[in-house]
XYZ file of C-alpha atoms in Angstrom:
342
model
C 29.504 -57.963 6.217
C 26.563 -60.391 6.190
C 23.106 -58.985 6.737
C 20.231 -61.392 7.549
C 17.081 -61.403 5.372
C 18.639 -59.293 2.636
C 18.697 -59.329 -1.154
C 21.723 -61.440 -2.104
C 22.094 -59.598 -5.414
C 22.340 -56.053 -4.066
C 24.454 -56.972 -1.027
C 26.832 -59.101 -3.073
C 27.316 -56.411 -5.702
C 27.933 -53.803 -3.012
C 30.558 -56.040 -1.417
C 32.279 -56.518 -4.776
C 32.567 -52.754 -5.079
C 33.817 -52.240 -1.538
C 30.617 -50.590 -0.336
C 30.474 -52.245 3.075
C 27.951 -49.853 4.555
C 24.552 -48.570 3.534
C 25.902 -45.014 3.520
C 28.480 -45.979 0.887
C 25.702 -47.296 -1.356
C 23.672 -44.124 -0.806
C 26.682 -41.964 -1.708
C 27.410 -44.028 -4.827
C 23.758 -43.772 -5.881
C 23.747 -39.975 -5.533
C 26.981 -39.703 -7.531
C 25.582 -41.868 -10.354
C 22.306 -39.903 -10.321
C 24.279 -36.713 -10.952
C 26.054 -38.386 -13.895
C 22.648 -39.345 -15.298
C 21.452 -35.752 -14.980
C 19.051 -36.523 -12.124
C 18.874 -34.643 -8.843
C 17.734 -37.481 -6.600
C 19.184 -39.200 -3.575
C 18.279 -41.878 -1.046
C 18.236 -42.244 2.720
C 19.143 -45.204 4.890
C 15.526 -46.366 5.061
C 15.334 -46.660 1.270
C 18.672 -48.486 1.098
C 17.461 -51.002 3.712
C 14.376 -51.653 1.595
C 16.567 -52.302 -1.469
C 18.625 -54.767 0.563
C 15.576 -56.575 1.916
C 14.552 -60.061 0.792
C 11.815 -58.551 -1.414
C 12.934 -55.086 -2.547
C 10.020 -52.935 -3.790
C 9.827 -51.969 -7.458
C 11.413 -48.547 -8.055
C 10.095 -45.606 -10.059
C 11.544 -44.790 -13.479
C 14.287 -42.350 -12.352
C 15.477 -44.606 -9.533
C 15.413 -47.575 -11.892
C 17.609 -45.679 -14.359
C 20.218 -44.897 -11.701
C 20.208 -48.365 -10.112
C 20.678 -50.072 -13.472
C 23.467 -47.665 -14.425
C 25.101 -48.139 -11.019
C 25.181 -51.943 -11.093
C 25.154 -52.529 -14.855
C 22.185 -54.902 -14.632
C 18.416 -54.668 -15.259
C 16.293 -54.223 -12.154
C 14.848 -57.737 -12.332
C 18.362 -59.215 -12.071
C 18.935 -57.196 -8.899
C 16.125 -59.020 -7.111
C 13.360 -56.489 -7.844
C 10.028 -57.767 -9.153
C 7.221 -55.770 -10.801
C 4.034 -55.634 -8.669
C 1.738 -58.594 -9.269
C -1.261 -57.572 -11.370
C 0.438 -54.536 -12.865
C 0.929 -54.024 -16.587
C 4.643 -54.489 -16.037
C 4.035 -57.845 -14.379
C 1.624 -58.960 -17.107
C 4.091 -57.983 -19.820
C 7.101 -59.624 -18.155
C 7.022 -62.702 -20.391
C 6.359 -60.675 -23.547
C 9.162 -58.226 -22.806
C 11.520 -61.111 -22.057
C 10.784 -62.432 -25.547
C 11.599 -59.145 -27.227
C 14.812 -58.818 -25.205
C 15.789 -62.319 -26.323
C 15.290 -61.181 -29.906
C 17.366 -58.058 -29.405
C 20.148 -59.712 -27.431
C 20.419 -62.307 -30.167
C 21.957 -59.598 -32.340
C 25.147 -58.983 -30.411
C 26.922 -62.301 -31.091
C 29.233 -61.959 -28.111
C 30.170 -58.310 -28.562
C 31.050 -56.538 -25.319
C 30.387 -52.958 -26.365
C 26.694 -53.169 -25.558
C 25.661 -51.933 -29.039
C 24.257 -54.524 -31.429
C 24.054 -53.811 -35.150
C 21.676 -55.708 -37.380
C 23.325 -57.423 -40.321
C 23.105 -55.143 -43.401
C 22.322 -58.264 -45.469
C 19.354 -59.075 -43.245
C 16.072 -58.642 -45.088
C 14.110 -55.454 -44.520
C 11.133 -57.470 -43.288
C 13.175 -58.955 -40.434
C 14.424 -55.528 -39.332
C 10.975 -53.943 -39.566
C 9.313 -56.861 -37.775
C 11.782 -56.537 -34.905
C 10.983 -52.830 -34.609
C 7.230 -53.481 -34.788
C 7.538 -56.110 -32.048
C 9.273 -53.582 -29.822
C 6.638 -50.915 -30.520
C 3.729 -53.242 -29.805
C 5.131 -54.582 -26.525
C 6.512 -51.329 -25.096
C 4.678 -49.660 -22.228
C 6.269 -46.285 -22.995
C 7.811 -45.225 -26.307
C 9.832 -42.013 -26.474
C 11.026 -41.083 -29.971
C 13.000 -38.091 -31.222
C 13.237 -37.241 -34.942
C 15.264 -34.416 -36.428
C 14.506 -34.723 -40.153
C 11.020 -36.138 -40.698
C 7.718 -37.064 -39.089
C 8.166 -40.264 -36.983
C 7.328 -43.461 -38.877
C 4.175 -44.491 -36.950
C 2.656 -41.040 -37.598
C 3.350 -40.893 -41.344
C 0.606 -40.931 -43.976
C 1.143 -43.117 -47.040
C 2.206 -40.378 -49.483
C 4.672 -38.925 -46.977
C 6.107 -42.386 -46.229
C 6.649 -43.020 -49.940
C 8.500 -39.695 -50.300
C 10.635 -40.366 -47.211
C 11.651 -43.863 -48.328
C 12.466 -42.628 -51.838
C 14.602 -39.848 -50.368
C 16.956 -41.942 -48.254
C 16.854 -45.149 -50.358
C 16.866 -43.785 -53.935
C 18.024 -47.103 -55.452
C 15.126 -49.078 -53.974
C 12.739 -50.541 -56.602
C 9.400 -48.743 -56.773
C 7.346 -51.803 -55.824
C 9.469 -52.236 -52.684
C 9.033 -48.535 -51.829
C 5.262 -48.955 -52.015
C 5.290 -52.149 -49.971
C 7.390 -50.593 -47.210
C 5.272 -47.438 -47.147
C 2.079 -49.457 -46.721
C 3.621 -51.428 -43.877
C 4.882 -48.273 -42.179
C 1.588 -46.398 -42.263
C -0.335 -49.222 -40.607
C 1.704 -49.198 -37.428
C -0.174 -46.555 -35.418
C -3.458 -48.465 -35.757
C -1.825 -51.403 -33.934
C -0.646 -49.213 -31.054
C -3.951 -48.692 -29.289
C -4.067 -47.652 -25.635
C -3.811 -50.467 -23.088
C -7.024 -51.049 -21.086
C -5.315 -49.883 -17.897
C -4.058 -46.714 -19.595
C -0.380 -47.565 -19.149
C 0.698 -47.316 -22.801
C 2.113 -43.912 -23.764
C 3.596 -42.874 -27.111
C 5.698 -39.711 -26.907
C 7.115 -38.132 -30.067
C 9.478 -35.167 -30.349
C 10.378 -33.484 -33.647
C 12.542 -30.526 -34.626
C 10.641 -27.519 -36.025
C 12.398 -27.747 -39.455
C 10.510 -31.039 -39.973
C 7.342 -28.948 -40.408
C 9.014 -27.051 -43.264
C 10.698 -29.911 -45.180
C 8.361 -30.615 -48.163
C 8.953 -34.328 -48.629
C 7.034 -35.184 -51.784
C 6.069 -31.544 -52.289
C 3.795 -29.073 -50.518
C 0.632 -31.091 -51.171
C 2.066 -34.148 -49.430
C 3.324 -32.050 -46.529
C -0.150 -30.519 -46.172
C -1.695 -33.987 -46.093
C 0.769 -35.069 -43.426
C 0.299 -32.054 -41.164
C -3.480 -32.211 -41.504
C -3.402 -35.884 -40.549
C -1.521 -35.017 -37.359
C -4.399 -32.751 -36.373
C -7.132 -35.158 -37.442
C -5.670 -38.489 -36.323
C -3.038 -37.910 -33.657
C -4.541 -35.070 -31.653
C -7.657 -36.987 -30.477
C -5.607 -39.953 -29.165
C -5.047 -39.478 -25.397
C -2.120 -41.912 -25.242
C -0.210 -40.222 -28.097
C 1.630 -36.918 -27.666
C 3.574 -34.890 -30.220
C 5.871 -32.035 -29.201
C 7.893 -29.682 -31.386
C 11.357 -28.447 -30.499
C 11.433 -24.808 -31.683
C 14.339 -23.283 -33.573
C 14.734 -20.800 -30.741
C 15.894 -23.600 -28.430
C 19.385 -23.415 -29.942
C 21.797 -26.314 -29.423
C 20.504 -29.532 -27.877
C 21.413 -33.235 -27.372
C 19.282 -34.250 -30.352
C 21.884 -32.795 -32.669
C 23.660 -36.159 -32.316
C 20.824 -37.785 -34.269
C 17.359 -39.373 -33.903
C 16.678 -42.209 -31.461
C 13.871 -44.146 -29.804
C 13.640 -45.362 -26.195
C 11.428 -48.388 -25.534
C 10.335 -49.125 -21.956
C 9.003 -52.671 -21.528
C 8.384 -52.279 -17.797
C 11.176 -54.535 -16.602
C 13.708 -53.627 -19.298
C 14.533 -50.695 -21.552
C 16.344 -50.454 -24.867
C 17.495 -47.739 -27.267
C 17.002 -47.997 -31.022
C 18.730 -45.939 -33.716
C 18.841 -46.275 -37.494
C 21.627 -46.028 -40.058
C 21.897 -46.607 -43.803
C 23.697 -49.894 -43.156
C 21.230 -51.259 -40.604
C 19.819 -50.624 -37.158
C 21.488 -50.316 -33.765
C 20.038 -51.562 -30.467
C 21.360 -51.398 -26.912
C 20.147 -52.175 -23.403
C 23.419 -51.153 -21.734
C 22.444 -49.219 -18.572
C 24.948 -46.418 -19.165
C 23.563 -45.897 -22.690
C 19.974 -46.005 -21.434
C 20.838 -43.367 -18.846
C 22.521 -41.126 -21.451
C 19.612 -41.288 -23.895
C 17.025 -40.890 -21.120
C 18.812 -37.748 -19.965
C 18.989 -36.483 -23.565
C 15.263 -37.049 -24.093
C 14.396 -35.296 -20.828
C 16.454 -32.285 -21.913
C 14.778 -32.233 -25.331
C 11.310 -32.536 -23.817
C 12.009 -29.693 -21.396
C 13.092 -27.432 -24.270
C 10.152 -28.371 -26.521
C 6.818 -26.613 -26.756
C 3.957 -28.130 -24.784
C 1.623 -30.545 -26.571
C -1.119 -27.926 -27.128
C 1.317 -25.234 -28.307
C 2.975 -27.771 -30.593
C -0.320 -28.568 -32.290
C -1.058 -24.859 -32.644
C 2.301 -24.537 -34.404
C 1.366 -27.410 -36.733
C -1.925 -25.646 -37.507
C -0.138 -22.354 -38.256
C 2.296 -24.131 -40.559
C -0.641 -25.784 -42.313
C -2.214 -22.361 -42.816
C 1.042 -21.090 -44.329
C 0.811 -23.933 -46.848
C -2.599 -22.709 -47.928
C -4.918 -24.890 -45.851
C -6.947 -22.951 -43.315
C -7.454 -25.019 -40.184
C -9.253 -23.469 -37.282
C -8.589 -24.841 -33.821
C -11.039 -24.686 -30.959
C -10.015 -22.944 -27.745
C -8.863 -26.179 -26.151
C -6.522 -26.962 -29.050
C -8.735 -29.548 -30.781
C -9.767 -29.182 -34.442
C -12.964 -27.146 -34.617
C -14.289 -29.215 -37.547
C -16.356 -32.264 -36.742
C -15.410 -35.746 -37.893
C -18.198 -35.551 -40.489
C -16.925 -32.247 -41.846
C -13.402 -33.641 -42.124
C -14.693 -36.696 -43.997
C -16.711 -34.478 -46.331
C -13.626 -32.392 -47.078
C -11.656 -35.480 -47.981
C -14.418 -36.758 -50.277
C -14.884 -33.368 -51.916
C -11.231 -33.154 -52.863
C -11.109 -36.794 -53.998
C -8.511 -37.904 -51.472
C -6.795 -37.162 -48.184
C -6.043 -33.442 -48.201
C -4.981 -33.260 -51.838
C -5.059 -30.178 -54.061
């Protein structure tokens, strides 16, 4: 059925699927939303807007379902980010990073693209750094260690030595230095749109990578460096939460505004995907993990308590911020000859 002044993409795709009425599209959307773990639906007015010549940009949850439903990014369905928005401004930049990522798949149809194990570490790290710097929202879950952008140098060295024991020492040092400089390059966007969300399992606070002194330095740095940044949030998933989707392994979701991808790591390389069904699955998993995690303030209180258990008293003010001033923290570092050493 032809409808005048409509989006050719949405109407054509609906026709291909036998959805010859707006109600059929609404029903299909609600069914897919349930599969994505979202309790949302649409009415006929919203469907008509999607089928219009200029469909309005959808919110994150609706975008997830629409992309999963049609198997295409929102921009290929005729939707355009609002002019002047961060998403619109980043459209060209995000297209470049997607070109880089899609160049990995070499014709594979599975939707998962593995980097070549023989590819140099610099190329893999640079691709990840590009994604981090261009993403509007980053949502990362780690089950075994502090996320890379939040690691201090000594902790990064210990982590790299642990999972790459055959790596030459000079390469360990080089990688650690590159890793610990990433957070400084992820400053808040002027319009406040950039958000960095990190989730970790509680056992991470107890795993002494490099020894107790290094763990103390790392936890103290979270309180000193991460806590004051309004666009960065760290949450801890407590042991009491029981089983959860993160048991399948760590992952990172990058939202570029007009496109989203999932990144995971393995010993033999990295895995990327922008397949809508995979995006929906990982988005649902992250939402479940975030709902089970402690709030940001309670998470930082837990970090402070763990730091106290390790022998470093750290008093928090009533609002959850470190009670010590920046000058006092600097003096402490100088007095001990380094960042939170014995």
